[in-house]
Amino acid sequence: MSAPAVIFDLDGTLVDPAGAITGGISAALEAHNIRVPDEDRLRSFIGPPLATSLKALPGVTEELVPKLIEHYREGYMREGMAASEVYPGIRDLLSSLRGQGCALAVATSKPGPQAERLLDIQGLRGSVDAVAGSDPDESVPHTSKGPIIASALQQLGLSNTDASLPGLVMVGDRKFDVEGAARHGIPCIGVTWGYALDGELEGEGAAALAHSAEDLAAEIRHFTTSAAAPSS
């Protein structure tokens, strides 16, 4: 690998859903007479596959999941994407990394087309080289973020063999990002402005924590500079 590369999670890492996800899920549950859980439980839905989170709720049957997802998706596509906000400092960070020659990708549990559209609406699509998401049918389960990260690597022209080389790092806000990166031997920087529970990132083995975009820039520099160092 001749240049450093950074793979980012999307919701909770680059973009703050600003209540769009939790509000949309609440509306879908209410429309189908399912008791809405508390806010902390709803916030835990940001990161893992939506179908998996919904199935864990009392009263949600296998047959009801596609209907809930469709209801949620319609509202999110109509209003939620525009209501989301890019976290402070992220635009400048991506611009700086691109200027330094880093290859940048997004790996998200959000369906690929939704991720592309969200990035476009937020003016970030041109800031990354690749976007990898889950199956467009959100009712299709996936057990790990590993395959999504594998897709991001492939789009960047990297293989799983390249993944363990210095100069490649993942950035995310949930344990799913840390675990998925670990499957490929990639260190993961956890960001604390997202939706992880207290101790979640540390407990999963995040390589470092960043509390601001400035912190994140420094941590990325630490993990990627070895790739740019001249060989002896």
mmCIF file of C-alpha atoms in Angstrom:
data_model
loop_
_atom_site.group_PDB
_atom_site.id
_atom_site.type_symbol
_atom_site.label_atom_id
_atom_site.label_comp_id
_atom_site.label_asym_id
_atom_site.label_seq_id
_atom_site.Cartn_x
_atom_site.Cartn_y
_atom_site.Cartn_z
ATOM 1 C CA MET A 1 0.000 0.000 0.000
ATOM 2 C CA SER A 2 1.699 3.184 -1.203
ATOM 3 C CA ALA A 3 -0.571 5.760 0.450
ATOM 4 C CA PRO A 4 -2.396 5.932 3.786
ATOM 5 C CA ALA A 5 -6.119 5.190 3.846
ATOM 6 C CA VAL A 6 -8.856 5.985 6.356
ATOM 7 C CA ILE A 7 -12.251 4.253 6.520
ATOM 8 C CA PHE A 8 -15.002 6.163 8.334
ATOM 9 C CA ASP A 9 -18.306 5.097 9.798
ATOM 10 C CA LEU A 10 -21.121 7.509 8.848
ATOM 11 C CA ASP A 11 -23.896 8.124 11.406
ATOM 12 C CA GLY A 12 -22.420 9.163 14.744
ATOM 13 C CA THR A 13 -18.970 9.659 13.228
ATOM 14 C CA LEU A 14 -19.162 12.009 10.249
ATOM 15 C CA VAL A 15 -22.820 13.014 10.515
ATOM 16 C CA ASP A 16 -25.068 13.614 13.505
ATOM 17 C CA PRO A 17 -28.531 12.218 12.717
ATOM 18 C CA ALA A 18 -29.907 14.981 14.989
ATOM 19 C CA GLY A 19 -32.851 12.856 16.106
ATOM 20 C CA ALA A 20 -33.811 11.889 12.551
ATOM 21 C CA ILE A 21 -33.162 8.191 13.119
ATOM 22 C CA THR A 22 -34.648 7.859 16.596
ATOM 23 C CA GLY A 23 -37.619 10.047 15.700
ATOM 24 C CA GLY A 24 -38.281 8.064 12.547
ATOM 25 C CA ILE A 25 -38.123 4.750 14.382
ATOM 26 C CA SER A 26 -40.511 6.078 17.057
ATOM 27 C CA ALA A 27 -43.000 7.180 14.401
ATOM 28 C CA ALA A 28 -42.852 3.792 12.694
ATOM 29 C CA LEU A 29 -43.422 1.929 15.960
ATOM 30 C CA GLU A 30 -46.310 4.174 16.978
ATOM 31 C CA ALA A 31 -47.962 3.732 13.574
ATOM 32 C CA HIS A 32 -47.964 -0.027 14.137
ATOM 33 C CA ASN A 33 -49.071 0.106 17.785
ATOM 34 C CA ILE A 34 -45.728 -1.026 19.180
ATOM 35 C CA ARG A 35 -44.591 0.459 22.482
ATOM 36 C CA VAL A 36 -41.789 2.968 21.882
ATOM 37 C CA PRO A 37 -38.729 2.306 24.093
ATOM 38 C CA ASP A 38 -36.956 5.052 26.006
ATOM 39 C CA GLU A 39 -34.514 7.422 24.330
ATOM 40 C CA ASP A 40 -31.419 5.534 25.453
ATOM 41 C CA ARG A 41 -32.725 2.343 23.861
ATOM 42 C CA LEU A 42 -33.594 4.205 20.658
ATOM 43 C CA ARG A 43 -30.120 5.740 20.512
ATOM 44 C CA SER A 44 -28.634 2.245 20.709
ATOM 45 C CA PHE A 45 -30.298 1.552 17.343
ATOM 46 C CA ILE A 46 -27.810 3.895 15.660
ATOM 47 C CA GLY A 47 -24.992 1.715 14.391
ATOM 48 C CA PRO A 48 -26.185 -1.896 14.201
ATOM 49 C CA PRO A 49 -28.510 -3.233 11.463
ATOM 50 C CA LEU A 50 -31.986 -1.773 11.990
ATOM 51 C CA ALA A 51 -33.740 -5.091 11.442
ATOM 52 C CA THR A 52 -31.701 -6.700 14.217
ATOM 53 C CA SER A 53 -32.568 -3.930 16.690
ATOM 54 C CA LEU A 54 -36.264 -3.977 15.825
ATOM 55 C CA LYS A 55 -36.579 -7.745 16.260
ATOM 56 C CA ALA A 56 -35.388 -7.393 19.859
ATOM 57 C CA LEU A 57 -38.403 -5.226 20.766
ATOM 58 C CA PRO A 58 -41.453 -6.802 22.432
ATOM 59 C CA GLY A 59 -44.317 -7.194 19.977
ATOM 60 C CA VAL A 60 -42.206 -6.942 16.833
ATOM 61 C CA THR A 61 -42.657 -10.070 14.733
ATOM 62 C CA GLU A 62 -40.587 -11.232 11.783
ATOM 63 C CA GLU A 63 -43.451 -10.303 9.467
ATOM 64 C CA LEU A 64 -43.752 -6.800 10.894
ATOM 65 C CA VAL A 65 -40.076 -5.855 10.459
ATOM 66 C CA PRO A 66 -40.262 -4.982 6.714
ATOM 67 C CA LYS A 67 -43.311 -2.768 7.319
ATOM 68 C CA LEU A 68 -41.609 -0.901 10.150
ATOM 69 C CA ILE A 69 -38.474 -0.410 8.077
ATOM 70 C CA GLU A 70 -40.433 0.855 5.079
ATOM 71 C CA HIS A 71 -42.350 3.334 7.262
ATOM 72 C CA TYR A 72 -39.107 4.534 8.837
ATOM 73 C CA ARG A 73 -37.317 4.751 5.498
ATOM 74 C CA GLU A 74 -39.998 6.893 3.874
ATOM 75 C CA GLY A 75 -39.834 9.501 6.631
ATOM 76 C CA TYR A 76 -36.073 9.443 6.843
ATOM 77 C CA MET A 77 -35.642 9.894 3.093
ATOM 78 C CA ARG A 78 -38.249 12.667 3.042
ATOM 79 C CA GLU A 79 -37.021 14.729 6.003
ATOM 80 C CA GLY A 80 -34.356 13.018 8.102
ATOM 81 C CA MET A 81 -31.392 13.309 5.766
ATOM 82 C CA ALA A 82 -31.713 17.063 5.420
ATOM 83 C CA ALA A 83 -32.163 17.406 9.195
ATOM 84 C CA SER A 84 -28.870 15.611 9.876
ATOM 85 C CA GLU A 85 -25.760 17.705 10.496
ATOM 86 C CA VAL A 86 -22.061 17.218 9.812
ATOM 87 C CA TYR A 87 -20.119 17.198 13.084
ATOM 88 C CA PRO A 88 -17.919 20.244 13.807
ATOM 89 C CA GLY A 89 -14.514 20.111 12.151
ATOM 90 C CA ILE A 90 -15.268 17.081 9.982
ATOM 91 C CA ARG A 91 -15.408 18.937 6.665
ATOM 92 C CA ASP A 92 -12.010 20.511 7.289
ATOM 93 C CA LEU A 93 -10.596 17.176 8.467
ATOM 94 C CA LEU A 94 -11.657 15.359 5.291
ATOM 95 C CA SER A 95 -10.324 18.170 3.135
ATOM 96 C CA SER A 96 -7.009 18.109 4.979
ATOM 97 C CA LEU A 97 -6.666 14.339 4.672
ATOM 98 C CA ARG A 98 -7.404 14.460 0.953
ATOM 99 C CA GLY A 99 -4.802 17.203 0.603
ATOM 100 C CA GLN A 100 -2.269 14.935 2.299
ATOM 101 C CA GLY A 101 -2.942 12.188 -0.233
ATOM 102 C CA CYS A 102 -5.022 9.902 1.984
ATOM 103 C CA ALA A 103 -7.531 7.603 0.339
ATOM 104 C CA LEU A 104 -10.869 7.965 2.151
ATOM 105 C CA ALA A 105 -13.857 5.623 2.345
ATOM 106 C CA VAL A 106 -17.130 5.321 4.221
ATOM 107 C CA ALA A 107 -18.267 1.944 5.605
ATOM 108 C CA THR A 108 -21.759 2.073 7.102
ATOM 109 C CA SER A 109 -24.553 -0.276 8.122
ATOM 110 C CA LYS A 110 -26.892 2.152 6.366
ATOM 111 C CA PRO A 111 -27.991 0.775 2.955
ATOM 112 C CA GLY A 112 -25.555 1.828 0.251
ATOM 113 C CA PRO A 113 -27.945 4.018 -1.773
ATOM 114 C CA GLN A 114 -29.098 5.825 1.392
ATOM 115 C CA ALA A 115 -25.504 6.438 2.412
ATOM 116 C CA GLU A 116 -24.671 7.868 -1.011
ATOM 117 C CA ARG A 117 -27.687 10.157 -0.867
ATOM 118 C CA LEU A 118 -26.978 11.339 2.689
ATOM 119 C CA LEU A 119 -23.380 12.161 1.801
ATOM 120 C CA ASP A 120 -24.559 14.009 -1.284
ATOM 121 C CA ILE A 121 -27.172 16.037 0.641
ATOM 122 C CA GLN A 122 -24.585 16.954 3.275
ATOM 123 C CA GLY A 123 -22.021 17.917 0.632
ATOM 124 C CA LEU A 124 -19.576 15.176 1.619
ATOM 125 C CA ARG A 125 -19.773 12.744 -1.295
ATOM 126 C CA GLY A 126 -16.970 14.472 -3.151
ATOM 127 C CA SER A 127 -14.769 14.274 -0.060
ATOM 128 C CA VAL A 128 -14.498 10.463 -0.073
ATOM 129 C CA ASP A 129 -13.285 8.007 -2.683
ATOM 130 C CA ALA A 130 -15.575 5.084 -1.875
ATOM 131 C CA VAL A 131 -18.852 4.310 -0.103
ATOM 132 C CA ALA A 132 -19.732 0.830 1.173
ATOM 133 C CA GLY A 133 -23.088 0.100 2.784
ATOM 134 C CA SER A 134 -25.378 -2.765 3.655
ATOM 135 C CA ASP A 135 -27.912 -4.456 1.388
ATOM 136 C CA PRO A 136 -30.540 -1.977 0.085
ATOM 137 C CA ASP A 137 -33.175 -4.260 1.626
ATOM 138 C CA GLU A 138 -32.778 -3.384 5.312
ATOM 139 C CA SER A 139 -34.706 -6.501 6.313
ATOM 140 C CA VAL A 140 -31.769 -8.619 5.076
ATOM 141 C CA PRO A 141 -29.635 -9.210 8.189
ATOM 142 C CA HIS A 142 -25.867 -8.991 8.372
ATOM 143 C CA THR A 143 -24.054 -10.286 11.394
ATOM 144 C CA SER A 144 -20.957 -8.100 11.290
ATOM 145 C CA LYS A 145 -19.605 -4.905 9.793
ATOM 146 C CA GLY A 146 -16.663 -6.949 8.556
ATOM 147 C CA PRO A 147 -18.100 -7.594 5.063
ATOM 148 C CA ILE A 148 -18.954 -3.897 4.637
ATOM 149 C CA ILE A 149 -15.393 -2.922 5.525
ATOM 150 C CA ALA A 150 -14.177 -5.590 3.087
ATOM 151 C CA SER A 151 -16.234 -3.883 0.367
ATOM 152 C CA ALA A 152 -14.693 -0.519 1.243
ATOM 153 C CA LEU A 153 -11.218 -2.039 1.007
ATOM 154 C CA GLN A 154 -12.048 -3.521 -2.379
ATOM 155 C CA GLN A 155 -13.333 -0.182 -3.681
ATOM 156 C CA LEU A 156 -10.082 1.435 -2.565
ATOM 157 C CA GLY A 157 -8.160 -1.190 -4.487
ATOM 158 C CA LEU A 158 -6.935 -2.908 -1.321
ATOM 159 C CA SER A 159 -7.106 -6.552 -0.304
ATOM 160 C CA ASN A 160 -7.422 -8.183 3.102
ATOM 161 C CA THR A 161 -3.669 -8.751 2.913
ATOM 162 C CA ASP A 162 -3.134 -5.011 2.545
ATOM 163 C CA ALA A 163 -5.467 -4.358 5.485
ATOM 164 C CA SER A 164 -2.915 -5.382 8.092
ATOM 165 C CA LEU A 165 -0.236 -3.050 6.710
ATOM 166 C CA PRO A 166 0.682 0.234 8.454
ATOM 167 C CA GLY A 167 -1.134 3.290 7.143
ATOM 168 C CA LEU A 168 -4.710 1.980 7.241
ATOM 169 C CA VAL A 169 -7.122 2.910 10.038
ATOM 170 C CA MET A 170 -10.862 2.763 10.759
ATOM 171 C CA VAL A 171 -12.784 5.524 12.552
ATOM 172 C CA GLY A 172 -16.139 4.871 14.224
ATOM 173 C CA ASP A 173 -18.374 5.568 17.198
ATOM 174 C CA ARG A 174 -19.707 2.094 18.075
ATOM 175 C CA LYS A 175 -18.326 -1.291 19.061
ATOM 176 C CA PHE A 176 -19.491 -2.645 15.697
ATOM 177 C CA ASP A 177 -16.875 -0.470 13.997
ATOM 178 C CA VAL A 178 -14.107 -1.695 16.292
ATOM 179 C CA GLU A 179 -15.117 -5.340 15.914
ATOM 180 C CA GLY A 180 -15.522 -5.105 12.141
ATOM 181 C CA ALA A 181 -12.134 -3.465 11.728
ATOM 182 C CA ALA A 182 -10.501 -6.090 13.944
ATOM 183 C CA ARG A 183 -11.699 -8.821 11.589
ATOM 184 C CA HIS A 184 -9.353 -7.328 9.011
ATOM 185 C CA GLY A 185 -6.492 -6.524 11.374
ATOM 186 C CA ILE A 186 -7.225 -2.800 11.148
ATOM 187 C CA PRO A 187 -6.892 -0.537 14.221
ATOM 188 C CA CYS A 188 -10.001 1.502 14.998
ATOM 189 C CA ILE A 189 -10.041 4.988 16.478
ATOM 190 C CA GLY A 190 -13.211 5.506 18.507
ATOM 191 C CA VAL A 191 -14.864 8.924 18.492
ATOM 192 C CA THR A 192 -16.653 9.924 21.678
ATOM 193 C CA TRP A 193 -19.181 12.350 20.140
ATOM 194 C CA GLY A 194 -21.290 9.514 18.732
ATOM 195 C CA TYR A 195 -23.639 6.951 20.237
ATOM 196 C CA ALA A 196 -21.467 4.500 22.168
ATOM 197 C CA LEU A 197 -22.393 3.677 25.730
ATOM 198 C CA ASP A 198 -19.915 4.549 28.479
ATOM 199 C CA GLY A 199 -16.916 2.241 28.187
ATOM 200 C CA GLU A 200 -18.207 0.560 25.030
ATOM 201 C CA LEU A 201 -15.339 1.544 22.750
ATOM 202 C CA GLU A 202 -12.634 0.829 25.304
ATOM 203 C CA GLY A 203 -14.231 -2.495 26.168
ATOM 204 C CA GLU A 204 -14.203 -3.595 22.534
ATOM 205 C CA GLY A 205 -10.541 -2.685 22.179
ATOM 206 C CA ALA A 206 -10.486 0.638 20.339
ATOM 207 C CA ALA A 207 -6.881 1.533 19.499
ATOM 208 C CA ALA A 208 -7.415 5.146 20.618
ATOM 209 C CA LEU A 209 -10.177 7.602 21.496
ATOM 210 C CA ALA A 210 -10.761 11.029 19.950
ATOM 211 C CA HIS A 211 -12.872 13.681 21.670
ATOM 212 C CA SER A 212 -12.833 16.287 18.891
ATOM 213 C CA ALA A 213 -11.999 16.607 15.205
ATOM 214 C CA GLU A 214 -8.608 17.996 16.253
ATOM 215 C CA ASP A 215 -7.964 14.927 18.422
ATOM 216 C CA LEU A 216 -9.038 12.711 15.549
ATOM 217 C CA ALA A 217 -6.657 14.406 13.120
ATOM 218 C CA ALA A 218 -3.773 13.783 15.521
ATOM 219 C CA GLU A 219 -4.708 10.132 16.049
ATOM 220 C CA ILE A 220 -5.091 9.514 12.317
ATOM 221 C CA ARG A 221 -1.697 11.096 11.760
ATOM 222 C CA HIS A 222 -0.229 8.739 14.360
ATOM 223 C CA PHE A 223 -1.638 5.632 12.661
ATOM 224 C CA THR A 224 -0.960 6.646 9.061
ATOM 225 C CA THR A 225 2.415 8.411 9.025
ATOM 226 C CA SER A 226 4.322 5.133 8.871
ATOM 227 C CA ALA A 227 2.788 4.477 5.456
ATOM 228 C CA ALA A 228 4.206 7.734 4.123
ATOM 229 C CA ALA A 229 7.633 7.326 5.686
ATOM 230 C CA PRO A 230 10.432 6.673 3.175
ATOM 231 C CA SER A 231 11.779 3.145 3.095
ATOM 232 C CA SER A 232 15.395 2.601 4.103
#
